[in-house]
mmCIF file of C-alpha atoms in Angstrom:
data_model
loop_
_atom_site.group_PDB
_atom_site.id
_atom_site.type_symbol
_atom_site.label_atom_id
_atom_site.label_comp_id
_atom_site.label_asym_id
_atom_site.label_seq_id
_atom_site.Cartn_x
_atom_site.Cartn_y
_atom_site.Cartn_z
ATOM 1 C CA MET A 650 -20.784 -133.994 -13.687
ATOM 2 C CA LYS A 651 -18.113 -133.429 -15.964
ATOM 3 C CA GLU A 652 -16.482 -135.238 -18.426
ATOM 4 C CA GLU A 653 -12.826 -135.658 -16.957
ATOM 5 C CA LEU A 654 -14.975 -137.773 -14.518
ATOM 6 C CA LEU A 655 -15.826 -140.377 -16.962
ATOM 7 C CA HIS A 656 -12.572 -140.640 -17.964
ATOM 8 C CA PHE A 657 -11.146 -141.274 -14.681
ATOM 9 C CA ILE A 658 -13.630 -143.933 -14.230
ATOM 10 C CA TRP A 659 -13.211 -145.334 -17.291
ATOM 11 C CA ARG A 660 -9.131 -144.816 -17.168
ATOM 12 C CA TYR A 661 -9.406 -146.778 -13.875
ATOM 13 C CA ARG A 662 -11.793 -149.034 -14.260
ATOM 14 C CA HIS A 663 -14.308 -147.586 -11.297
ATOM 15 C CA PHE A 664 -16.945 -149.405 -12.373
ATOM 16 C CA SER A 665 -18.769 -153.030 -11.870
ATOM 17 C CA HIS A 666 -16.925 -156.266 -12.955
ATOM 18 C CA THR A 667 -20.781 -157.657 -13.429
ATOM 19 C CA PRO A 668 -21.568 -158.630 -17.096
ATOM 20 C CA LEU A 669 -21.748 -155.496 -18.872
ATOM 21 C CA THR A 670 -24.764 -154.662 -21.154
ATOM 22 C CA LEU A 671 -25.124 -152.308 -24.302
ATOM 23 C CA ILE A 672 -27.746 -150.127 -24.955
ATOM 24 C CA ASN A 673 -29.268 -152.989 -27.411
ATOM 25 C CA ASN A 674 -29.231 -155.896 -24.329
ATOM 26 C CA SER A 675 -26.399 -157.396 -25.626
ATOM 27 C CA GLU A 676 -23.493 -158.306 -23.708
ATOM 28 C CA ILE A 677 -19.980 -156.666 -23.280
ATOM 29 C CA GLN A 678 -16.395 -157.585 -21.904
ATOM 30 C CA ILE A 679 -13.896 -155.056 -21.517
ATOM 31 C CA LEU A 680 -10.427 -156.739 -21.796
ATOM 32 C CA ARG A 681 -8.501 -153.312 -22.121
ATOM 33 C CA VAL A 682 -10.146 -149.806 -21.638
ATOM 34 C CA GLY A 683 -7.231 -148.336 -23.854
ATOM 35 C CA HIS A 684 -5.101 -145.359 -23.675
ATOM 36 C CA LEU A 685 -5.872 -141.938 -23.082
ATOM 37 C CA ASN A 686 -5.416 -139.742 -26.479
ATOM 38 C CA PRO A 687 -4.017 -136.444 -25.483
ATOM 39 C CA ASP A 688 -3.735 -135.416 -29.379
ATOM 40 C CA ALA A 689 -7.197 -134.770 -30.921
ATOM 41 C CA GLY A 690 -9.512 -137.552 -32.140
ATOM 42 C CA PRO A 691 -11.209 -140.132 -29.601
ATOM 43 C CA ASP A 692 -10.685 -140.119 -26.531
ATOM 44 C CA PHE A 693 -8.983 -143.681 -25.378
ATOM 45 C CA LEU A 694 -6.841 -145.411 -28.067
ATOM 46 C CA ASN A 695 -5.958 -149.345 -28.478
ATOM 47 C CA SER A 696 -9.139 -150.285 -26.799
ATOM 48 C CA LYS A 697 -9.721 -154.508 -26.622
ATOM 49 C CA ILE A 698 -13.542 -155.528 -25.894
ATOM 50 C CA ILE A 699 -15.809 -158.763 -26.662
ATOM 51 C CA LEU A 700 -18.654 -158.093 -28.564
ATOM 52 C CA LYS A 701 -21.247 -160.978 -29.550
ATOM 53 C CA GLY A 702 -18.416 -163.371 -29.473
ATOM 54 C CA LEU A 703 -15.522 -161.066 -31.349
ATOM 55 C CA ILE A 704 -12.887 -159.552 -30.442
ATOM 56 C CA TRP A 705 -12.633 -155.724 -31.390
ATOM 57 C CA VAL A 706 -9.562 -153.632 -31.571
ATOM 58 C CA GLY A 707 -10.461 -149.699 -31.508
ATOM 59 C CA SER A 708 -10.967 -146.076 -30.090
ATOM 60 C CA VAL A 709 -13.312 -145.857 -27.373
ATOM 61 C CA GLU A 710 -15.144 -142.332 -27.003
ATOM 62 C CA ILE A 711 -16.600 -140.833 -24.064
ATOM 63 C CA HIS A 712 -19.333 -138.232 -23.415
ATOM 64 C CA LEU A 713 -21.748 -137.147 -21.038
ATOM 65 C CA LYS A 714 -24.998 -137.787 -23.197
ATOM 66 C CA SER A 715 -24.837 -139.230 -26.507
ATOM 67 C CA SER A 716 -26.313 -137.025 -28.552
ATOM 68 C CA ASP A 717 -22.866 -135.045 -27.758
ATOM 69 C CA TRP A 718 -21.293 -137.389 -30.449
ATOM 70 C CA ASP A 719 -23.399 -135.427 -32.845
ATOM 71 C CA LYS A 720 -22.947 -131.913 -31.465
ATOM 72 C CA HIS A 721 -19.156 -132.239 -31.567
ATOM 73 C CA GLY A 722 -19.624 -133.475 -35.378
ATOM 74 C CA HIS A 723 -18.118 -136.883 -34.636
ATOM 75 C CA HIS A 724 -20.968 -138.402 -36.856
ATOM 76 C CA LEU A 725 -18.893 -136.576 -39.937
ATOM 77 C CA ASP A 726 -15.767 -137.152 -39.364
ATOM 78 C CA LYS A 727 -14.053 -140.381 -40.585
ATOM 79 C CA ALA A 728 -11.494 -139.861 -37.867
ATOM 80 C CA TYR A 729 -14.126 -141.901 -35.107
ATOM 81 C CA ASN A 730 -14.924 -144.740 -38.074
ATOM 82 C CA GLY A 731 -12.928 -146.648 -35.762
ATOM 83 C CA VAL A 732 -14.036 -146.234 -32.498
ATOM 84 C CA VAL A 733 -15.886 -150.097 -31.593
ATOM 85 C CA LEU A 734 -17.494 -148.358 -28.171
ATOM 86 C CA HIS A 735 -18.991 -145.350 -27.095
ATOM 87 C CA VAL A 736 -19.449 -144.676 -23.199
ATOM 88 C CA VAL A 737 -21.927 -142.373 -21.855
ATOM 89 C CA TRP A 738 -23.341 -141.006 -18.854
ATOM 90 C CA GLU A 739 -27.055 -140.975 -20.430
ATOM 91 C CA ASN A 740 -28.021 -141.910 -23.314
ATOM 92 C CA ASP A 741 -30.911 -139.696 -24.878
ATOM 93 C CA LYS A 742 -30.654 -141.071 -28.787
ATOM 94 C CA PRO A 743 -28.723 -143.843 -30.640
ATOM 95 C CA VAL A 744 -25.579 -142.724 -32.500
ATOM 96 C CA TYR A 745 -23.606 -143.554 -35.834
ATOM 97 C CA ASN A 746 -20.351 -142.667 -37.289
ATOM 98 C CA GLN A 747 -19.488 -140.647 -40.857
ATOM 99 C CA VAL A 748 -20.434 -144.496 -43.206
ATOM 100 C CA GLY A 749 -23.783 -144.820 -41.061
ATOM 101 C CA GLU A 750 -23.181 -147.608 -38.928
ATOM 102 C CA GLU A 751 -24.362 -147.134 -35.445
ATOM 103 C CA ILE A 752 -22.305 -147.268 -32.688
ATOM 104 C CA PRO A 753 -22.254 -149.571 -29.438
ATOM 105 C CA THR A 754 -23.228 -147.740 -26.652
ATOM 106 C CA LEU A 755 -22.369 -148.390 -22.848
ATOM 107 C CA VAL A 756 -24.360 -146.401 -20.051
ATOM 108 C CA LEU A 757 -21.586 -146.287 -17.469
ATOM 109 C CA ALA A 758 -24.014 -144.463 -14.815
ATOM 110 C CA ASP A 759 -25.703 -148.022 -14.414
ATOM 111 C CA TYR A 760 -22.053 -149.621 -13.305
ATOM 112 C CA VAL A 761 -20.329 -147.240 -11.602
ATOM 113 C CA VAL A 762 -18.984 -148.083 -7.972
ATOM 114 C CA PRO A 763 -21.586 -146.490 -5.233
ATOM 115 C CA GLY A 764 -20.347 -143.222 -3.991
ATOM 116 C CA LEU A 765 -17.033 -142.695 -5.996
ATOM 117 C CA VAL A 766 -18.628 -139.681 -7.926
ATOM 118 C CA ASP A 767 -19.267 -138.503 -4.572
ATOM 119 C CA ARG A 768 -15.584 -139.147 -3.086
ATOM 120 C CA VAL A 769 -14.746 -136.974 -6.006
ATOM 121 C CA GLU A 770 -17.066 -134.177 -6.110
ATOM 122 C CA SER A 771 -16.146 -133.751 -2.307
ATOM 123 C CA MET A 772 -12.684 -134.005 -3.329
ATOM 124 C CA MET A 773 -13.148 -131.438 -6.067
ATOM 125 C CA ASN A 774 -16.079 -129.067 -4.516
ATOM 126 C CA ASN A 775 -14.566 -127.986 -1.007
ATOM 127 C CA HIS A 776 -12.620 -125.012 -0.169
ATOM 128 C CA LYS A 777 -9.651 -125.691 0.853
ATOM 129 C CA TRP A 778 -5.780 -124.409 0.013
ATOM 130 C CA ILE A 779 -5.723 -127.855 -1.338
ATOM 131 C CA PRO A 780 -8.664 -130.232 -2.483
ATOM 132 C CA CYS A 781 -7.106 -133.241 -0.875
ATOM 133 C CA GLN A 782 -5.497 -131.524 2.134
ATOM 134 C CA LYS A 783 -7.095 -133.863 4.105
ATOM 135 C CA LEU A 784 -6.046 -137.323 2.541
ATOM 136 C CA LEU A 785 -2.163 -135.223 2.096
ATOM 137 C CA PRO A 786 -0.807 -137.963 4.640
ATOM 138 C CA ASP A 787 -1.862 -141.379 2.862
ATOM 139 C CA VAL A 788 0.221 -140.036 -0.044
ATOM 140 C CA ASP A 789 3.027 -142.766 -1.168
ATOM 141 C CA PRO A 790 5.807 -140.845 -1.168
ATOM 142 C CA PHE A 791 6.848 -142.686 -4.667
ATOM 143 C CA ILE A 792 4.289 -141.129 -6.278
ATOM 144 C CA LEU A 793 4.382 -137.649 -4.991
ATOM 145 C CA ILE A 794 8.236 -137.334 -5.673
ATOM 146 C CA GLN A 795 7.311 -138.942 -9.064
ATOM 147 C CA PHE A 796 4.319 -136.859 -10.254
ATOM 148 C CA LEU A 797 6.489 -133.525 -8.672
ATOM 149 C CA GLU A 798 9.676 -134.435 -11.719
ATOM 150 C CA ARG A 799 6.973 -135.018 -14.494
ATOM 151 C CA ILE A 800 5.408 -130.840 -13.302
ATOM 152 C CA PHE A 801 9.003 -130.363 -12.851
ATOM 153 C CA ILE A 802 9.180 -130.484 -16.840
ATOM 154 C CA GLU A 803 5.802 -129.547 -17.697
ATOM 155 C CA ARG A 804 6.595 -125.945 -15.506
ATOM 156 C CA LEU A 805 9.753 -125.389 -17.766
ATOM 157 C CA GLN A 806 8.301 -125.901 -21.045
ATOM 158 C CA LYS A 807 5.469 -123.367 -20.006
ATOM 159 C CA LYS A 808 7.934 -121.016 -19.062
ATOM 160 C CA SER A 809 9.782 -121.770 -22.241
ATOM 161 C CA GLU A 810 6.679 -120.906 -24.442
ATOM 162 C CA LYS A 811 6.521 -117.425 -22.957
ATOM 163 C CA VAL A 812 10.462 -116.771 -23.605
ATOM 164 C CA ALA A 813 9.595 -117.928 -26.966
ATOM 165 C CA LYS A 814 6.962 -115.294 -27.166
ATOM 166 C CA LEU A 815 9.256 -112.271 -25.972
ATOM 167 C CA LEU A 816 12.304 -114.165 -28.772
ATOM 168 C CA ASP A 817 10.165 -113.370 -31.180
ATOM 169 C CA ASP A 818 8.756 -110.011 -30.274
ATOM 170 C CA SER A 819 12.698 -109.262 -30.155
ATOM 171 C CA ARG A 820 13.833 -110.753 -33.551
ATOM 172 C CA SER A 821 15.751 -113.415 -32.032
ATOM 173 C CA ASN A 822 18.034 -111.340 -29.481
ATOM 174 C CA TRP A 823 18.763 -113.420 -26.857
ATOM 175 C CA ASP A 824 20.544 -110.426 -25.032
ATOM 176 C CA ASP A 825 17.625 -108.779 -25.301
ATOM 177 C CA VAL A 826 15.084 -111.156 -23.817
ATOM 178 C CA PHE A 827 17.780 -112.615 -21.017
ATOM 179 C CA TYR A 828 17.829 -108.535 -20.256
ATOM 180 C CA GLN A 829 13.854 -108.635 -20.169
ATOM 181 C CA LEU A 830 13.546 -111.708 -18.278
ATOM 182 C CA LEU A 831 16.500 -110.289 -15.986
ATOM 183 C CA CYS A 832 14.260 -107.083 -14.855
ATOM 184 C CA GLU A 833 11.051 -108.881 -14.307
ATOM 185 C CA SER A 834 13.034 -111.197 -12.229
ATOM 186 C CA PHE A 835 14.697 -108.170 -10.629
ATOM 187 C CA GLY A 836 11.330 -106.620 -9.986
ATOM 188 C CA LEU A 837 10.398 -109.821 -7.845
ATOM 189 C CA LYS A 838 6.064 -109.970 -7.413
ATOM 190 C CA VAL A 839 5.541 -106.858 -6.652
ATOM 191 C CA ASN A 840 7.116 -104.704 -9.249
ATOM 192 C CA SER A 841 7.991 -107.956 -11.639
ATOM 193 C CA ILE A 842 5.297 -105.846 -14.395
ATOM 194 C CA PRO A 843 6.922 -102.438 -14.548
ATOM 195 C CA MET A 844 10.256 -103.381 -14.278
ATOM 196 C CA LEU A 845 9.297 -105.708 -17.624
ATOM 197 C CA GLN A 846 7.921 -102.677 -18.912
ATOM 198 C CA LEU A 847 11.156 -100.201 -18.158
ATOM 199 C CA SER A 848 12.917 -102.881 -20.190
ATOM 200 C CA LYS A 849 10.510 -102.913 -23.357
ATOM 201 C CA LEU A 850 10.808 -98.684 -23.239
ATOM 202 C CA LEU A 851 14.683 -98.722 -22.581
ATOM 203 C CA PRO A 852 15.938 -101.779 -24.707
ATOM 204 C CA PHE A 853 19.048 -103.467 -24.155
ATOM 205 C CA LYS A 854 20.755 -102.142 -27.534
ATOM 206 C CA ILE A 855 20.714 -98.946 -26.234
ATOM 207 C CA LEU A 856 21.946 -99.358 -22.466
ATOM 208 C CA SER A 857 24.718 -101.384 -24.002
ATOM 209 C CA LYS A 858 25.879 -98.612 -25.715
ATOM 210 C CA HIS A 859 26.136 -96.836 -22.880
ATOM 211 C CA LYS A 860 27.445 -100.173 -20.811
ATOM 212 C CA ASP A 861 31.139 -97.862 -20.005
ATOM 213 C CA ASN A 862 29.616 -95.475 -18.211
ATOM 214 C CA LEU A 863 27.494 -96.066 -14.950
ATOM 215 C CA MET A 864 26.426 -92.605 -14.361
ATOM 216 C CA GLN A 865 24.627 -92.723 -17.872
ATOM 217 C CA LEU A 866 23.312 -96.165 -17.638
ATOM 218 C CA GLU A 867 21.776 -94.698 -14.108
ATOM 219 C CA ALA A 868 20.634 -91.875 -15.962
ATOM 220 C CA LEU A 869 18.329 -94.214 -18.875
ATOM 221 C CA MET A 870 16.860 -96.602 -16.226
ATOM 222 C CA PHE A 871 15.866 -94.104 -13.847
ATOM 223 C CA GLY A 872 14.962 -91.624 -16.250
ATOM 224 C CA VAL A 873 12.400 -93.750 -18.232
ATOM 225 C CA ALA A 874 11.020 -95.471 -14.513
ATOM 226 C CA GLY A 875 10.073 -91.451 -14.261
ATOM 227 C CA PHE A 876 12.345 -91.622 -10.770
ATOM 228 C CA LEU A 877 13.966 -88.150 -11.935
ATOM 229 C CA ASN A 878 10.815 -85.713 -12.782
ATOM 230 C CA ASN A 879 11.913 -84.366 -9.019
ATOM 231 C CA PRO A 880 15.154 -83.620 -8.401
ATOM 232 C CA ASN A 881 16.705 -82.066 -5.621
ATOM 233 C CA ASP A 882 20.009 -83.320 -4.300
ATOM 234 C CA SER A 883 23.380 -83.212 -6.279
ATOM 235 C CA TYR A 884 22.902 -87.169 -7.325
ATOM 236 C CA SER A 885 19.402 -86.945 -9.123
ATOM 237 C CA ILE A 886 19.998 -83.546 -10.643
ATOM 238 C CA ASN A 887 23.186 -84.684 -12.181
ATOM 239 C CA LEU A 888 21.544 -87.634 -13.915
ATOM 240 C CA ASN A 889 18.003 -85.800 -14.748
ATOM 241 C CA LYS A 890 20.814 -83.937 -16.845
ATOM 242 C CA GLU A 891 22.384 -86.550 -18.530
ATOM 243 C CA PHE A 892 18.594 -88.177 -18.691
ATOM 244 C CA GLN A 893 17.230 -84.911 -20.780
ATOM 245 C CA PHE A 894 20.057 -85.165 -23.455
ATOM 246 C CA LEU A 895 19.640 -88.934 -23.913
ATOM 247 C CA LYS A 896 15.671 -88.774 -23.776
ATOM 248 C CA ILE A 897 15.779 -86.477 -26.826
ATOM 249 C CA LYS A 898 18.681 -88.244 -28.918
ATOM 250 C CA TYR A 899 16.863 -91.734 -28.584
ATOM 251 C CA GLY A 900 12.848 -91.036 -28.171
ATOM 252 C CA LEU A 901 12.304 -92.210 -25.001
ATOM 253 C CA VAL A 902 9.113 -92.481 -22.991
ATOM 254 C CA GLU A 903 8.693 -92.308 -19.685
ATOM 255 C CA MET A 904 6.908 -94.299 -17.106
ATOM 256 C CA ASP A 905 4.167 -93.045 -15.124
ATOM 257 C CA LEU A 906 5.737 -93.034 -11.195
ATOM 258 C CA VAL A 907 2.908 -94.446 -9.423
ATOM 259 C CA SER A 908 3.246 -97.364 -11.619
ATOM 260 C CA TRP A 909 5.816 -98.456 -8.778
ATOM 261 C CA LYS A 910 5.084 -100.309 -5.644
ATOM 262 C CA PHE A 911 7.010 -99.626 -1.946
ATOM 263 C CA LEU A 912 4.644 -99.966 0.463
ATOM 264 C CA ARG A 913 5.196 -103.465 3.076
ATOM 265 C CA MET A 914 8.451 -104.106 1.014
ATOM 266 C CA ARG A 915 11.727 -104.440 2.671
ATOM 267 C CA PRO A 916 14.064 -101.402 1.703
ATOM 268 C CA ASN A 917 16.675 -103.716 -0.141
ATOM 269 C CA SER A 918 14.005 -104.936 -2.843
ATOM 270 C CA PHE A 919 13.009 -101.090 -3.279
ATOM 271 C CA PRO A 920 13.027 -101.021 -6.742
ATOM 272 C CA THR A 921 15.165 -97.594 -6.693
ATOM 273 C CA VAL A 922 17.651 -100.234 -5.158
ATOM 274 C CA ARG A 923 16.941 -103.225 -7.605
ATOM 275 C CA ILE A 924 17.437 -100.415 -10.907
ATOM 276 C CA ALA A 925 20.723 -99.149 -9.443
ATOM 277 C CA GLN A 926 21.566 -102.609 -9.360
ATOM 278 C CA LEU A 927 20.994 -103.753 -12.943
ATOM 279 C CA ALA A 928 22.483 -100.488 -13.548
ATOM 280 C CA ALA A 929 25.551 -101.856 -12.300
ATOM 281 C CA LEU A 930 25.205 -105.120 -12.992
ATOM 282 C CA ILE A 931 25.383 -104.240 -16.934
ATOM 283 C CA HIS A 932 27.888 -101.586 -16.267
ATOM 284 C CA ASP A 933 30.318 -104.636 -15.172
ATOM 285 C CA HIS A 934 29.169 -106.940 -17.419
ATOM 286 C CA GLY A 935 27.859 -105.894 -20.859
ATOM 287 C CA ARG A 936 25.889 -108.955 -22.634
ATOM 288 C CA LEU A 937 25.163 -111.074 -19.789
ATOM 289 C CA PHE A 938 23.325 -114.159 -21.985
ATOM 290 C CA SER A 939 26.455 -114.399 -24.027
ATOM 291 C CA LYS A 940 28.279 -114.854 -20.475
ATOM 292 C CA LEU A 941 26.409 -117.242 -18.543
ATOM 293 C CA ILE A 942 25.713 -119.676 -21.288
ATOM 294 C CA ASN A 943 28.774 -121.678 -20.874
ATOM 295 C CA PHE A 944 28.949 -121.516 -17.314
ATOM 296 C CA GLU A 945 30.448 -124.441 -15.405
ATOM 297 C CA ASN A 946 29.181 -124.453 -12.047
ATOM 298 C CA LYS A 947 27.101 -122.143 -9.705
ATOM 299 C CA LYS A 948 30.221 -120.171 -8.179
ATOM 300 C CA GLU A 949 30.937 -119.343 -11.662
ATOM 301 C CA VAL A 950 27.357 -117.680 -11.846
ATOM 302 C CA GLU A 951 27.460 -116.281 -8.808
ATOM 303 C CA LYS A 952 30.548 -114.184 -9.617
ATOM 304 C CA ILE A 953 28.855 -112.630 -12.550
ATOM 305 C CA PHE A 954 25.982 -111.348 -10.455
ATOM 306 C CA ASP A 955 29.024 -110.173 -7.277
ATOM 307 C CA SER A 956 27.753 -106.306 -8.198
ATOM 308 C CA LYS A 957 27.077 -103.502 -6.096
ATOM 309 C CA ALA A 958 25.046 -100.782 -6.694
ATOM 310 C CA SER A 959 27.178 -97.052 -7.226
ATOM 311 C CA ASP A 960 28.208 -95.302 -3.895
ATOM 312 C CA TYR A 961 25.097 -92.779 -3.555
ATOM 313 C CA TRP A 962 23.116 -95.867 -2.519
ATOM 314 C CA SER A 963 25.399 -96.619 0.465
ATOM 315 C CA ASN A 964 23.555 -94.371 2.157
ATOM 316 C CA HIS A 965 19.916 -94.317 0.269
ATOM 317 C CA TYR A 966 16.990 -96.462 -0.824
ATOM 318 C CA ASN A 967 15.379 -93.304 -2.633
ATOM 319 C CA PHE A 968 15.609 -90.553 -3.391
ATOM 320 C CA ASN A 969 16.909 -87.510 -1.582
ATOM 321 C CA LYS A 970 16.173 -89.738 1.704
ATOM 322 C CA THR A 971 19.306 -90.583 3.250
ATOM 323 C CA SER A 972 19.528 -93.854 5.534
ATOM 324 C CA ILE A 973 22.456 -95.970 7.711
ATOM 325 C CA PHE A 974 25.723 -97.478 5.390
ATOM 326 C CA SER A 975 24.141 -100.066 3.992
ATOM 327 C CA CYS A 976 26.209 -102.162 0.745
ATOM 328 C CA LYS A 977 23.666 -102.723 -1.408
ATOM 329 C CA LYS A 978 25.384 -106.036 -3.343
ATOM 330 C CA ILE A 979 22.862 -108.136 -4.797
ATOM 331 C CA GLY A 980 21.841 -111.037 -2.788
ATOM 332 C CA LYS A 981 22.327 -115.145 -3.155
ATOM 333 C CA GLN A 982 18.540 -115.463 -3.412
ATOM 334 C CA LEU A 983 18.290 -112.783 -5.776
ATOM 335 C CA VAL A 984 20.691 -114.520 -7.686
ATOM 336 C CA ASP A 985 18.937 -118.095 -7.079
ATOM 337 C CA ASN A 986 15.447 -116.420 -8.450
ATOM 338 C CA VAL A 987 17.380 -114.973 -11.914
ATOM 339 C CA LEU A 988 18.446 -118.212 -12.438
ATOM 340 C CA ILE A 989 15.238 -120.295 -11.790
ATOM 341 C CA ASN A 990 13.566 -117.397 -13.482
ATOM 342 C CA SER A 991 15.479 -116.317 -16.420
ATOM 343 C CA LEU A 992 18.499 -118.341 -17.055
ATOM 344 C CA VAL A 993 17.102 -121.635 -16.588
ATOM 345 C CA PRO A 994 13.920 -121.090 -19.364
ATOM 346 C CA LEU A 995 16.320 -119.347 -21.776
ATOM 347 C CA LEU A 996 18.716 -122.158 -21.914
ATOM 348 C CA ILE A 997 16.088 -124.609 -22.446
ATOM 349 C CA LEU A 998 14.814 -122.738 -25.471
ATOM 350 C CA TYR A 999 18.177 -122.056 -26.251
ATOM 351 C CA SER A 1000 19.088 -125.315 -26.070
ATOM 352 C CA LYS A 1001 15.902 -126.627 -28.667
ATOM 353 C CA GLU A 1002 17.085 -123.790 -31.030
ATOM 354 C CA LYS A 1003 20.523 -124.274 -31.316
ATOM 355 C CA GLN A 1004 19.920 -128.346 -30.995
ATOM 356 C CA ASP A 1005 22.172 -129.267 -28.516
ATOM 357 C CA ASN A 1006 21.177 -130.966 -25.273
ATOM 358 C CA SER A 1007 24.341 -130.036 -23.313
ATOM 359 C CA TYR A 1008 22.208 -126.290 -22.340
ATOM 360 C CA GLN A 1009 18.808 -128.032 -20.980
ATOM 361 C CA GLU A 1010 20.978 -130.557 -19.142
ATOM 362 C CA LYS A 1011 22.862 -128.046 -17.694
ATOM 363 C CA ALA A 1012 19.623 -125.836 -17.048
ATOM 364 C CA ILE A 1013 18.037 -128.645 -15.405
ATOM 365 C CA SER A 1014 21.001 -129.517 -13.409
ATOM 366 C CA LEU A 1015 21.542 -126.128 -12.031
ATOM 367 C CA MET A 1016 17.670 -126.482 -10.296
ATOM 368 C CA TYR A 1017 18.265 -129.295 -8.633
ATOM 369 C CA ILE A 1018 21.517 -127.293 -6.493
ATOM 370 C CA LEU A 1019 19.962 -124.318 -6.400
ATOM 371 C CA ASN A 1020 17.898 -123.139 -2.699
ATOM 372 C CA PRO A 1021 14.282 -123.677 -2.795
ATOM 373 C CA GLU A 1022 12.091 -120.546 -3.348
ATOM 374 C CA LYS A 1023 10.992 -118.783 0.056
ATOM 375 C CA ASN A 1024 7.461 -117.166 -0.392
ATOM 376 C CA SER A 1025 3.808 -118.128 0.879
ATOM 377 C CA TYR A 1026 3.089 -120.914 -1.024
ATOM 378 C CA ILE A 1027 6.093 -123.085 -0.810
ATOM 379 C CA LYS A 1028 5.941 -122.277 3.380
ATOM 380 C CA ARG A 1029 1.998 -123.496 3.191
ATOM 381 C CA PHE A 1030 3.314 -126.433 1.917
ATOM 382 C CA GLU A 1031 5.883 -127.142 4.566
ATOM 383 C CA LYS A 1032 3.237 -126.731 6.897
ATOM 384 C CA LEU A 1033 1.718 -129.398 5.243
ATOM 385 C CA GLY A 1034 4.169 -131.856 5.505
ATOM 386 C CA PHE A 1035 5.753 -131.485 2.059
ATOM 387 C CA LYS A 1036 9.249 -129.321 2.181
ATOM 388 C CA SER A 1037 11.488 -128.584 -0.968
ATOM 389 C CA LYS A 1038 14.700 -129.868 -0.705
ATOM 390 C CA ASN A 1039 15.778 -127.646 -4.195
ATOM 391 C CA ALA A 1040 14.674 -125.360 -6.544
ATOM 392 C CA ALA A 1041 13.319 -127.894 -8.777
ATOM 393 C CA GLN A 1042 10.827 -129.313 -6.515
ATOM 394 C CA SER A 1043 10.138 -125.958 -5.221
ATOM 395 C CA GLN A 1044 9.076 -124.786 -8.810
ATOM 396 C CA SER A 1045 6.945 -128.103 -9.189
ATOM 397 C CA PHE A 1046 5.278 -127.889 -6.317
ATOM 398 C CA LEU A 1047 3.884 -123.992 -7.319
ATOM 399 C CA HIS A 1048 2.749 -125.545 -10.717
ATOM 400 C CA LEU A 1049 0.991 -128.200 -8.987
ATOM 401 C CA LYS A 1050 -0.635 -125.459 -6.627
ATOM 402 C CA LYS A 1051 -1.367 -123.037 -9.505
ATOM 403 C CA HIS A 1052 -2.448 -125.629 -12.776
ATOM 404 C CA TYR A 1053 -3.744 -128.166 -10.639
ATOM 405 C CA CYS A 1054 -5.078 -127.343 -7.330
ATOM 406 C CA ASP A 1055 -6.271 -124.284 -8.253
ATOM 407 C CA GLN A 1056 -8.263 -125.305 -11.185
ATOM 408 C CA LYS A 1057 -9.427 -128.326 -9.476
ATOM 409 C CA LYS A 1058 -8.071 -130.758 -11.681
ATOM 410 C CA CYS A 1059 -7.630 -133.633 -9.242
ATOM 411 C CA LEU A 1060 -8.693 -136.479 -11.628
ATOM 412 C CA SER A 1061 -5.626 -135.018 -13.768
ATOM 413 C CA CYS A 1062 -3.665 -134.789 -10.951
ATOM 414 C CA ASN A 1063 -1.452 -138.136 -9.988
ATOM 415 C CA ILE A 1064 -2.180 -137.483 -6.264
ATOM 416 C CA GLY A 1065 -5.216 -136.558 -6.607
ATOM 417 C CA ASN A 1066 -5.900 -140.368 -8.937
ATOM 418 C CA HIS A 1067 -3.365 -142.128 -5.788
ATOM 419 C CA LEU A 1068 -5.664 -141.005 -3.327
ATOM 420 C CA LEU A 1069 -8.904 -141.462 -4.988
ATOM 421 C CA ASN A 1070 -8.313 -144.934 -6.176
ATOM 422 C CA LYS A 1071 -7.367 -146.299 -2.845
ATOM 423 C CA CYS A 1072 -11.167 -144.952 -1.212
#
């Protein structure tokens, strides 16, 4: 039994409507359970009860055991003097508020609707990919759409929190933070960590000094990434010569080559190709974020990303290994990934910093016109009958899986609540 389950039972009144009796045998009527308090203080606020013929309006505190009241220090906290009812699963002692008044206590276990606890625990303790998987066909479409919209905003908030940390570390350098997010996005899931590490070992301020020289940009990026240690063709030899000079000039540190993953990846997604494309993008546009914040439409953004790796990479996927000719342009799917995971979260934060909602509105609107991501999680949801129409919905499903389903937060999920309330 978890306290979260008691919150659910109380909030949705899953208890008997027969006369309720407190531990002192006094009868009580619940006129209003109150609303859940997301902040510090009692669990439910603005509750309304009738006790001993009088109407009481105040807070309700919920615990598994009544002794938890003292364990949590509520008997010393004046913020709990307004509690009119203590709801518990098990009563093991009377409790008192800070001024010495005994708190009326209701043992909820005596009145819970039969079978409810078993249904909840059965849902939360199964080993399905999604706890409520069997019941999903019964979900009201309106409930689903409404909840997806809510957790989409949650997703954006969480991402903007991560961006805020990067911004703080960079001393509010927006271009540098976008460059870091850009590198992480270009690495996709497999190489996102080493790509982010590359961006931190090779700050954007260094690259910006060489933005007009593509060879120097490639030398810096491939050199710090650790790919120039054993050059054996003219291209890599020339890059390495350039890098050795720049390495000393800027005091650069090289990464370990084992950081990079190539196994079971499509050649177009090799980190070598991605780094070459990034170098070309920086060469073509320099301060990308400064150009992107005022975009008018999706096509305008896509045009900015219309870059391709240098000629060497037209017949290479890795150093020293020739391949069939293939122009290494930045693909549309990668551009969408960058917009979803780099530009949009940064625009949300930029909007807050500048106190200008137009940037936030632009970011959210963009998510509703971008294509949904293509990954194993989204495919699994599609097999269950839930197809994402746009990037906003696919982000919502990813958030649902990671922060609700995987953590078995069925009772905090509107979908879980809806299904359990129908039982």
